[in-house]
Coordinates of N, CA and C in Angstrom, one line a residue:
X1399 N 0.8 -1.2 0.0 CA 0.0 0.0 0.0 C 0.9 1.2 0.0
X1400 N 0.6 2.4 -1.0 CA 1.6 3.5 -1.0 C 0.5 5.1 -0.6
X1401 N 0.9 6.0 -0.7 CA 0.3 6.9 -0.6 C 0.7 7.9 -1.7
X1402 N 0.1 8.7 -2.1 CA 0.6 9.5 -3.2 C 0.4 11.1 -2.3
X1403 N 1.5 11.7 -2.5 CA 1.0 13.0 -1.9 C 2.1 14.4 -2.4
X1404 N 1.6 15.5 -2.0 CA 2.6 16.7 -2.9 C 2.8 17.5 -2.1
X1405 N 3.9 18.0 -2.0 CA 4.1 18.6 -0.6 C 4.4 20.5 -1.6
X1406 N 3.6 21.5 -0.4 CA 3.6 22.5 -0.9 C 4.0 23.8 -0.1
X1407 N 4.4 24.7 -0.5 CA 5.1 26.0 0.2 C 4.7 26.8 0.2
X1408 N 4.0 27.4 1.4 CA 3.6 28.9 1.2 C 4.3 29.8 1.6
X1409 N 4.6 30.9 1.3 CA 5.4 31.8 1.7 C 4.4 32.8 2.8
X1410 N 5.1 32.9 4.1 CA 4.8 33.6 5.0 C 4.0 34.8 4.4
X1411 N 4.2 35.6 3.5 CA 3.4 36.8 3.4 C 2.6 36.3 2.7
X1412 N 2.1 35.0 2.4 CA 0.7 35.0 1.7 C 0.6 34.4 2.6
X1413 N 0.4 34.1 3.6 CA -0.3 33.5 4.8 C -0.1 33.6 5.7
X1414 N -0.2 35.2 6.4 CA 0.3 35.9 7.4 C -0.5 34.9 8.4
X1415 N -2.1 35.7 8.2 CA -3.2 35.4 9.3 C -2.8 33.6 9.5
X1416 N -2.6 32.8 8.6 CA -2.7 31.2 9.3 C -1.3 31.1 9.8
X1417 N -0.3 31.7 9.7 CA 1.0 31.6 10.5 C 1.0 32.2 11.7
X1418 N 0.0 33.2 11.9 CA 0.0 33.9 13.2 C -0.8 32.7 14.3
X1419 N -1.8 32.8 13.3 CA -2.9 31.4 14.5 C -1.9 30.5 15.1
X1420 N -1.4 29.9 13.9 CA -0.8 28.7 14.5 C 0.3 28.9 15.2
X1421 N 0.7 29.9 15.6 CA 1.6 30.4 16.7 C 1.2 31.3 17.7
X1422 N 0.1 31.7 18.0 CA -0.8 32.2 19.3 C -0.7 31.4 20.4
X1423 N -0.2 31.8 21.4 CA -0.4 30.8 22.8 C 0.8 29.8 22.5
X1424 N 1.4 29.9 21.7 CA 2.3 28.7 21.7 C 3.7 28.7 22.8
X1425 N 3.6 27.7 23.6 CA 4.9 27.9 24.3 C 6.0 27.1 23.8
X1426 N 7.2 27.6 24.6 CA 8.8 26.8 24.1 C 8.8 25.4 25.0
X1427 N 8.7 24.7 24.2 CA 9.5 23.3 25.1 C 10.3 23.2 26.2
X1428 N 9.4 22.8 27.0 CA 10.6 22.4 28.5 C 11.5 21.0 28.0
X1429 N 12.8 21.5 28.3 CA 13.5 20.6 28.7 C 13.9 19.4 30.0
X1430 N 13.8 18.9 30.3 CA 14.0 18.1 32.0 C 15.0 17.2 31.9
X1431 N 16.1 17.4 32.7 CA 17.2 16.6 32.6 C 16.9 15.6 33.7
X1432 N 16.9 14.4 33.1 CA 16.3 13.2 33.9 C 17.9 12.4 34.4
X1433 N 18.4 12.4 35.8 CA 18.9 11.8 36.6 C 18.9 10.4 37.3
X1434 N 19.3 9.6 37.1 CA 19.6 8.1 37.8 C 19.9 8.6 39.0
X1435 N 19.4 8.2 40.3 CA 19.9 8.2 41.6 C 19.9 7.0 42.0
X1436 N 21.1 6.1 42.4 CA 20.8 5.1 43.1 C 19.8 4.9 44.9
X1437 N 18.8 4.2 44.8 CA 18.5 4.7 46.4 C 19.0 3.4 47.0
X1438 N 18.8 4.4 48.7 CA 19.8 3.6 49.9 C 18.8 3.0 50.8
X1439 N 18.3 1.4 50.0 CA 17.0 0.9 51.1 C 17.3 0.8 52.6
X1440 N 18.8 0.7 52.6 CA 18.7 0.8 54.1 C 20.0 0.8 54.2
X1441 N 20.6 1.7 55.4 CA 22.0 2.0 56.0 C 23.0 0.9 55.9
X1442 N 21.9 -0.6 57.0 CA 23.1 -1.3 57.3 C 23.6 -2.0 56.2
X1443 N 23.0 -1.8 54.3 CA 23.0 -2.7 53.6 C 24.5 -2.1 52.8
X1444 N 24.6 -0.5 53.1 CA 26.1 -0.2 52.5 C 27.2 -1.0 52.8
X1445 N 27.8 -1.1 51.9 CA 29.3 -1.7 51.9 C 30.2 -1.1 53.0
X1446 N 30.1 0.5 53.2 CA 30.8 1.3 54.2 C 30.3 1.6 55.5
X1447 N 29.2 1.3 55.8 CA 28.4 1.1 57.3 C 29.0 0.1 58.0
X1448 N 29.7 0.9 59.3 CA 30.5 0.4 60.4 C 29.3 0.5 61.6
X1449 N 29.3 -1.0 62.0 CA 28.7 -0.7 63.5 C 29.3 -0.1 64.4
X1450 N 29.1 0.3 64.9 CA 29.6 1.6 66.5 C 30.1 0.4 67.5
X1451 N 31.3 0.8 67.6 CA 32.2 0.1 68.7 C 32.7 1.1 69.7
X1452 N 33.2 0.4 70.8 CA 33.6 1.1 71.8 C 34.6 2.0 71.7
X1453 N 35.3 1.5 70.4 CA 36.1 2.2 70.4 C 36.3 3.8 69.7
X1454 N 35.1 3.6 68.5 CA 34.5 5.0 68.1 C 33.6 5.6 69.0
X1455 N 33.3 4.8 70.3 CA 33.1 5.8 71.5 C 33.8 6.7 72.0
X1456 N 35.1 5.7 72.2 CA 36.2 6.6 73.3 C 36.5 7.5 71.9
X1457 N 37.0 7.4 71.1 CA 37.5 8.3 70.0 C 36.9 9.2 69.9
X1458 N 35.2 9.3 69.9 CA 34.5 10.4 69.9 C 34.3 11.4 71.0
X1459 N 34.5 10.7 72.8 CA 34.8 11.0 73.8 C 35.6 12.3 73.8
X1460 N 36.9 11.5 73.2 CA 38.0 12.4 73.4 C 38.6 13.2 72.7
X1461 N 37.9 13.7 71.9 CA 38.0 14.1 71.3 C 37.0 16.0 71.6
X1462 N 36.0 15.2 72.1 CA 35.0 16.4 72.4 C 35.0 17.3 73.8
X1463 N 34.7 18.3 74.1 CA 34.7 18.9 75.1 C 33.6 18.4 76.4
X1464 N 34.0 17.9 77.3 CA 33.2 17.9 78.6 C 32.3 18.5 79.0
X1465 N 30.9 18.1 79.0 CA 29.7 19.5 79.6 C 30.4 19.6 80.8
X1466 N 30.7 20.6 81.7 CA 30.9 21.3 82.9 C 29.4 20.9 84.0
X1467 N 28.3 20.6 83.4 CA 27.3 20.6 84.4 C 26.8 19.3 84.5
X1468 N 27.6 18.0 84.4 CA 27.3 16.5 84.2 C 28.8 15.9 84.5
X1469 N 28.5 14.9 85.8 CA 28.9 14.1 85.8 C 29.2 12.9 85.5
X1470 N 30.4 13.2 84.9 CA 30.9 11.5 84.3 C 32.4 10.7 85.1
X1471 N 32.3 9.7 84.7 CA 32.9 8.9 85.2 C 33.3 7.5 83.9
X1472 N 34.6 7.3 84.1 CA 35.1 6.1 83.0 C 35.1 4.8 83.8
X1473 N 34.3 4.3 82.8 CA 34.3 2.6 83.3 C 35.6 1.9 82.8
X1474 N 35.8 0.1 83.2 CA 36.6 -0.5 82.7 C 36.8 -0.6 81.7
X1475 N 36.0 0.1 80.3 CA 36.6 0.2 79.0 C 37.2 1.4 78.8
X1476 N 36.9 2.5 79.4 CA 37.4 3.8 79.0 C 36.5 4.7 78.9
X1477 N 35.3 4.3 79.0 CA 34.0 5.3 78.1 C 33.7 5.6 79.1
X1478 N 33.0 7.0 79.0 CA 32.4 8.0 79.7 C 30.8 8.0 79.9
X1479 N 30.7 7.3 81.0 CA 29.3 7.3 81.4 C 28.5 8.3 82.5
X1480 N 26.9 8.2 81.9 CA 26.5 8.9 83.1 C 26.4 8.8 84.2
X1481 N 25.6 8.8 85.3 CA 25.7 8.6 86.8 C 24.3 7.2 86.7
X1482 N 23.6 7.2 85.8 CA 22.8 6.3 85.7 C 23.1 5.4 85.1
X1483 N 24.2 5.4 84.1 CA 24.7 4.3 83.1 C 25.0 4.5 81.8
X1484 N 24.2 5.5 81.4 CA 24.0 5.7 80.0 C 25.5 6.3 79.4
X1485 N 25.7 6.4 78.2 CA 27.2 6.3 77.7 C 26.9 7.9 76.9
X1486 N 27.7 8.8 77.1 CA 27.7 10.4 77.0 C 28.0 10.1 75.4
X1487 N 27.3 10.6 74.6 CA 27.8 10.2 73.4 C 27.7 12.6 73.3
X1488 N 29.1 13.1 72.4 CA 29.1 14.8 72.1 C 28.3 14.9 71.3
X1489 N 27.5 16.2 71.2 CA 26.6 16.8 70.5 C 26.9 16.8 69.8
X1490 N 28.6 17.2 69.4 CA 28.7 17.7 67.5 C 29.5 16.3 66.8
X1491 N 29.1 15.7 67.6 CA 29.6 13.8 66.7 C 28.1 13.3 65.8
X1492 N 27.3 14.0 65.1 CA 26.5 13.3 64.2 C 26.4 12.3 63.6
X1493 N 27.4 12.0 62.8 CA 27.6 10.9 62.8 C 27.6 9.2 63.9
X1494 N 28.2 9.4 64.6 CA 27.8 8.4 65.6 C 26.6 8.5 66.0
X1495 N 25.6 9.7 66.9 CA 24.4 9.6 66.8 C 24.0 9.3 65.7
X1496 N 24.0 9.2 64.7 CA 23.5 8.5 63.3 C 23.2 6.9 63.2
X1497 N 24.9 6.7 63.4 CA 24.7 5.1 63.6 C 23.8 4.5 64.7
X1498 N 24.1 5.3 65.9 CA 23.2 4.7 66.7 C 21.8 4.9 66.7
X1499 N 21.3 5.4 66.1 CA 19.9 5.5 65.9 C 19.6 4.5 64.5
X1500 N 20.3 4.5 63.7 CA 20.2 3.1 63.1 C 20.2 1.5 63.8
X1501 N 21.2 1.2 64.6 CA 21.4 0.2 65.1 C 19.6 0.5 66.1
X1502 N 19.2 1.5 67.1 CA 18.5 1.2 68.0 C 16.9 1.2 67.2
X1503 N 17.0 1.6 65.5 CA 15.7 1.6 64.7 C 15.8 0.6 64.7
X1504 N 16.4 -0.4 63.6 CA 16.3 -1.6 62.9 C 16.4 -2.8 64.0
X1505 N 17.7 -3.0 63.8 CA 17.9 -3.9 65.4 C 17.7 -5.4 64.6
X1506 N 17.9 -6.2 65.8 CA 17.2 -7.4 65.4 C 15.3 -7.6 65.1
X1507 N 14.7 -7.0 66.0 CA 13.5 -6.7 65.8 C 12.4 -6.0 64.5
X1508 N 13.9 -5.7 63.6 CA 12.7 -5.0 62.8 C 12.8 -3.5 62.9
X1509 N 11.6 -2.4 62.4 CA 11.9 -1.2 62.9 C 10.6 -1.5 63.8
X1510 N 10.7 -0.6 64.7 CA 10.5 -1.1 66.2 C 9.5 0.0 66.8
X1511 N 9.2 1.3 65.8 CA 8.5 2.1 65.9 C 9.2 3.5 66.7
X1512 N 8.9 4.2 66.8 CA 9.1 5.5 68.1 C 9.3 5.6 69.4
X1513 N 8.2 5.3 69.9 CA 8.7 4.5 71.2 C 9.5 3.7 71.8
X1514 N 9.5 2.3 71.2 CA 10.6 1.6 71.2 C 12.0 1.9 70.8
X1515 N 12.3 2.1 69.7 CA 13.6 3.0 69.4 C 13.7 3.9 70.5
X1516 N 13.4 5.2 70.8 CA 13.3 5.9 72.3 C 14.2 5.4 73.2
X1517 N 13.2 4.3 73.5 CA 13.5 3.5 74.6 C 14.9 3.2 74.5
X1518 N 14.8 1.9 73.5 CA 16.1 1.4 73.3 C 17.3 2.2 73.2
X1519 N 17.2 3.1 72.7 CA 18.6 4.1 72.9 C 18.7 4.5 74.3
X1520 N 17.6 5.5 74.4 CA 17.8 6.4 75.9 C 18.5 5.6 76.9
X1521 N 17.9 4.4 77.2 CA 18.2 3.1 78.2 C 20.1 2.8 78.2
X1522 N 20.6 3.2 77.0 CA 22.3 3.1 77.0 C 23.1 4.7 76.5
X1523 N 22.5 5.0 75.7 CA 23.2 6.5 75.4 C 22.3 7.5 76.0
X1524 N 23.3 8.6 75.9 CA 22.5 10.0 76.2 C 23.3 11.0 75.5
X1525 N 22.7 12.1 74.6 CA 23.1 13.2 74.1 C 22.5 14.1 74.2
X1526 N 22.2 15.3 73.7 CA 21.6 16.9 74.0 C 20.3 16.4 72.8
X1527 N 19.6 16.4 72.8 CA 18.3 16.9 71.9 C 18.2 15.4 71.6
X1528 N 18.4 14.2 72.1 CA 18.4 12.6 71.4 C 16.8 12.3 71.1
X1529 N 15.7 12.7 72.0 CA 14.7 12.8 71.5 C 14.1 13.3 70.3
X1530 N 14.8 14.5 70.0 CA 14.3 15.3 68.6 C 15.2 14.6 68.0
X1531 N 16.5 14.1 67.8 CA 17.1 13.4 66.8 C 16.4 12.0 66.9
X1532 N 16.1 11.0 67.3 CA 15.3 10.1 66.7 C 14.2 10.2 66.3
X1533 N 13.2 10.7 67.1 CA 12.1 11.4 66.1 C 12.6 11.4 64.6
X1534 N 13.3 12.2 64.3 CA 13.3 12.8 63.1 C 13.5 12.0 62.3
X1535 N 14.8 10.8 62.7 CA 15.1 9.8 62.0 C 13.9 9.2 62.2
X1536 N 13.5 8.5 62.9 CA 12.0 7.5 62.6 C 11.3 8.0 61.7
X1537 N 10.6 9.4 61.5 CA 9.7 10.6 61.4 C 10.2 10.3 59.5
X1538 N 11.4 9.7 59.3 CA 11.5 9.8 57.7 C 12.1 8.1 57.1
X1539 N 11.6 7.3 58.0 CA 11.9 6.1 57.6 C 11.0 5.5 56.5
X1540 N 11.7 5.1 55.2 CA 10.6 4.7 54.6 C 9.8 3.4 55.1
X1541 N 10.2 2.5 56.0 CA 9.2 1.5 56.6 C 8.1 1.9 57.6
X1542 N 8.6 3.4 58.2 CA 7.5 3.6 59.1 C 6.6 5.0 58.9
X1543 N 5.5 5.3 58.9 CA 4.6 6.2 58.6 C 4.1 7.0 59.6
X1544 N 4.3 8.8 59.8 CA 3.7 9.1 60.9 C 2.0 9.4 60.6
X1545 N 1.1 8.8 61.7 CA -0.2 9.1 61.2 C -0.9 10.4 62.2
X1546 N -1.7 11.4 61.9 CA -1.9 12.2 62.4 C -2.6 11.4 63.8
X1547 N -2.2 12.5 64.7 CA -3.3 11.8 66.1 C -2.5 10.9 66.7
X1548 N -1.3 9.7 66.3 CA -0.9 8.6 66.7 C 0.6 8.3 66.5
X1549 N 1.3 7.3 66.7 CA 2.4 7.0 66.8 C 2.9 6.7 65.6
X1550 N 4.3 6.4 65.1 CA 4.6 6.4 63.8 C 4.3 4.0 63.7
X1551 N 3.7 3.6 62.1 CA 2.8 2.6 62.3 C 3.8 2.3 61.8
X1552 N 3.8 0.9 61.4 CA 4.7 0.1 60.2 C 3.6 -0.2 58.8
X1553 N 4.5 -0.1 58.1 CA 3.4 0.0 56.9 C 4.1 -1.4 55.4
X1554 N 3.7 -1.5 54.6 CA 4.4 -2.7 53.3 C 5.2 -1.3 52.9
X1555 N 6.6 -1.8 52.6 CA 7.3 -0.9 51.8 C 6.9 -0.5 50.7
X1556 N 6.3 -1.7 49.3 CA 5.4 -1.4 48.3 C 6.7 -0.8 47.4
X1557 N 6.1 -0.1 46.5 CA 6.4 0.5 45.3 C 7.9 1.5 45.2
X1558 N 7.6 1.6 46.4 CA 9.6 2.3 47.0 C 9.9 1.7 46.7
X1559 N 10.2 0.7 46.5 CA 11.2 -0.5 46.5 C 11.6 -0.9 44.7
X1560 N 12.6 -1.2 44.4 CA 12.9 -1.5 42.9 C 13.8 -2.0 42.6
X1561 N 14.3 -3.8 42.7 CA 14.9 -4.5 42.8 C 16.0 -4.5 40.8
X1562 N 17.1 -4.3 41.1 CA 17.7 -4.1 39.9 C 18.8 -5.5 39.6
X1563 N 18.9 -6.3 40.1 CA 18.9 -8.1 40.3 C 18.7 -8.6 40.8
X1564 N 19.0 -10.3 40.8 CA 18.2 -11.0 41.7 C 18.7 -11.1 42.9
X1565 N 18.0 -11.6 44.4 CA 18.3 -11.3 45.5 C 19.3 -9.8 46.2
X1566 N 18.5 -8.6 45.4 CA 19.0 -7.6 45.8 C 17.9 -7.3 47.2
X1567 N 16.6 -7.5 47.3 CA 16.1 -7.0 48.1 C 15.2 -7.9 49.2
X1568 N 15.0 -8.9 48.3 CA 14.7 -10.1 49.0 C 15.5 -11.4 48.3
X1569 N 15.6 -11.9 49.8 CA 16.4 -13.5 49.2 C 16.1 -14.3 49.7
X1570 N 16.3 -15.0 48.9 CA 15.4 -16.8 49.0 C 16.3 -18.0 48.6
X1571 N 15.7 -18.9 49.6 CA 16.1 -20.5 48.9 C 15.7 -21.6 49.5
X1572 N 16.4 -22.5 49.2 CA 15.2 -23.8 49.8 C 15.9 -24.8 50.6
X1573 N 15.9 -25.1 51.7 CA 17.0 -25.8 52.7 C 16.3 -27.2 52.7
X1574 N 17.4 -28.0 52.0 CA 16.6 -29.6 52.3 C 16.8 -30.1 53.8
X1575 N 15.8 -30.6 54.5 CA 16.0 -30.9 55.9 C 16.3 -32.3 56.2
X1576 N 16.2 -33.3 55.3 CA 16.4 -34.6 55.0 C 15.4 -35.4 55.2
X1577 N 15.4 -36.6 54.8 CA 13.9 -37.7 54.8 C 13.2 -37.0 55.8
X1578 N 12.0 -37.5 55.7 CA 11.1 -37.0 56.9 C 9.9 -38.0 56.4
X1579 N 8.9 -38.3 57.9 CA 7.8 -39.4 57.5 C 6.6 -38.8 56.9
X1580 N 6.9 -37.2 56.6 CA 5.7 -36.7 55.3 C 6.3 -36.6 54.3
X1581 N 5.3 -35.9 53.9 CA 5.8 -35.0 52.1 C 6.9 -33.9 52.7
X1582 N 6.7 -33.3 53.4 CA 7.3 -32.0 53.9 C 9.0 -32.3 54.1
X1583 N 9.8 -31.9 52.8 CA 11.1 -32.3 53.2 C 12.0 -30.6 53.1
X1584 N 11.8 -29.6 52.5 CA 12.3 -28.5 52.6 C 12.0 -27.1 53.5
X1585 N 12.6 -26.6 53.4 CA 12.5 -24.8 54.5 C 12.4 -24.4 53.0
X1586 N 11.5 -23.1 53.4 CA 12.1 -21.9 52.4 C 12.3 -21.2 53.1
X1587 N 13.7 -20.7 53.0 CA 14.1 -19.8 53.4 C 13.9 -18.2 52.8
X1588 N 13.1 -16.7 53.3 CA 13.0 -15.8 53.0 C 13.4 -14.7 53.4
X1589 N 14.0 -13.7 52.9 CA 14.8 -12.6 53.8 C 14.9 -11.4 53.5
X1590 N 13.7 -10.7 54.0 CA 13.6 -9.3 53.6 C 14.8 -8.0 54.0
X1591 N 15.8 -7.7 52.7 CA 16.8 -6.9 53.4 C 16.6 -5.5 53.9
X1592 N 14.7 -4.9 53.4 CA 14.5 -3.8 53.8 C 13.8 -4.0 55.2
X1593 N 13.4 -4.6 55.5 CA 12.9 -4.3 56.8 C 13.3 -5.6 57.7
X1594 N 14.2 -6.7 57.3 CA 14.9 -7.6 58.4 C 13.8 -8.5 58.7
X1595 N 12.9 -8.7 58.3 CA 12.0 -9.8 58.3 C 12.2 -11.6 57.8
X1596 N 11.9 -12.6 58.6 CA 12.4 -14.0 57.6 C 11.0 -14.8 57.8
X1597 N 10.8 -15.6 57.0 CA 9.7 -16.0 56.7 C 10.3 -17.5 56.7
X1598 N 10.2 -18.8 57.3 CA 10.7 -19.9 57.1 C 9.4 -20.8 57.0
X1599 N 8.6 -20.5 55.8 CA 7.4 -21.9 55.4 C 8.1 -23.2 54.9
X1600 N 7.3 -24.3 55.8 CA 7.3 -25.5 55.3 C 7.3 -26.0 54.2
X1601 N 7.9 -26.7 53.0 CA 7.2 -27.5 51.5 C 7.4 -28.8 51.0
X1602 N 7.2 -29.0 50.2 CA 7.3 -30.4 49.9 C 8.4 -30.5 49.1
X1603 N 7.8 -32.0 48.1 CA 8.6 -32.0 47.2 C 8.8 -30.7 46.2

């Protein structure tokens, strides 16, 4: 099948008025420069995420100036604790408050919610504002949701999420357990790397 057609020229001054129309209201093309960002499902999953040791305690300790209106005292590792227990972590060490608010979100439990995280920190560290610093961090977790009126919930990660091979975000496999007097001879094993969840169903053959 062809088409037959003639292609023709008008010159602008014979066709002022239909060159004007067709250029009335006309805007210029936006351009959008579109960016790849890799995202970070979760801290502990970086290659460069160090857990917080005692020793980037004392390093951070000593490094920082002593509040004048708190007593501390060094235990048998060196670290500077409070009168109650809790481990003096400096205001301008962000970083370490960082990690630790990772380690006291995620945890073995999962994210653990507001409260909990709270807890769990307050109970071993103490810093200047630690309440508004985890808030904040909870307050922007993509696993957890603040809802008006209430506490921050846990929610499905869902559509955040964007696996770019296999076992990047969940991983699986199948543990043979050995004969057994049913059908039921394997685990599956399941391992959610954003939110630390494992799922171990029963299967068969």
């Amino acid at each position: 099948m062809a088409y037959d057609y003639e292609i023709c020229d008008i010159a602008g001054y014979e066709n002022v008025w239909a060159d004007l129309l067709s250029r009335w209201g006309s805007t210029l093309p936006h351009i959008c420069a579109i960016r790849l960002v890799p995202y970070e499902y979760s801290p502990t999953l970086q290659e460069d995420f160090k857990w917080p040791t005692f020793s980037d305690v004392i390093d951070s300790q000593g490094g920082a100036v002593r509040p004048g209106d708190m007593d501390l005292t060094a235990d048998t590792h060196g670290v500077l604790r409070l009168t109650a227990g809790q481990i003096w972590i400096p205001a301008e060490d962000g970083l370490l408050q960082l990690r630790i608010c990772i380690v006291g979100h995620f945890g073995v439990a999962g994210h653990r919610g507001l409260d909990t995280t709270v807890t769990a920190i307050a109970k071993r560290f103490w810093w200047a504002d630690l309440l508004a610093d985890v808030k904040f961090f909870v307050g922007r977790c993509l696993h957890c949701v603040s809802v008006v009126g209430g506490p921050p919930v846990s929610r499905p990660l869902g559509e955040a999420m964007h696996a770019e091979r296999p076992n990047e975000l969940i991983h699986w496999d199948y543990l043979f357990m050995g004969e057994s007097s049913g059908e039921d001879k394997y685990i599956l094993v399941i391992k959610d790397d954003a939110s630390n969840f494992w799922g171990l169903p029963v299967v068969g053959e």
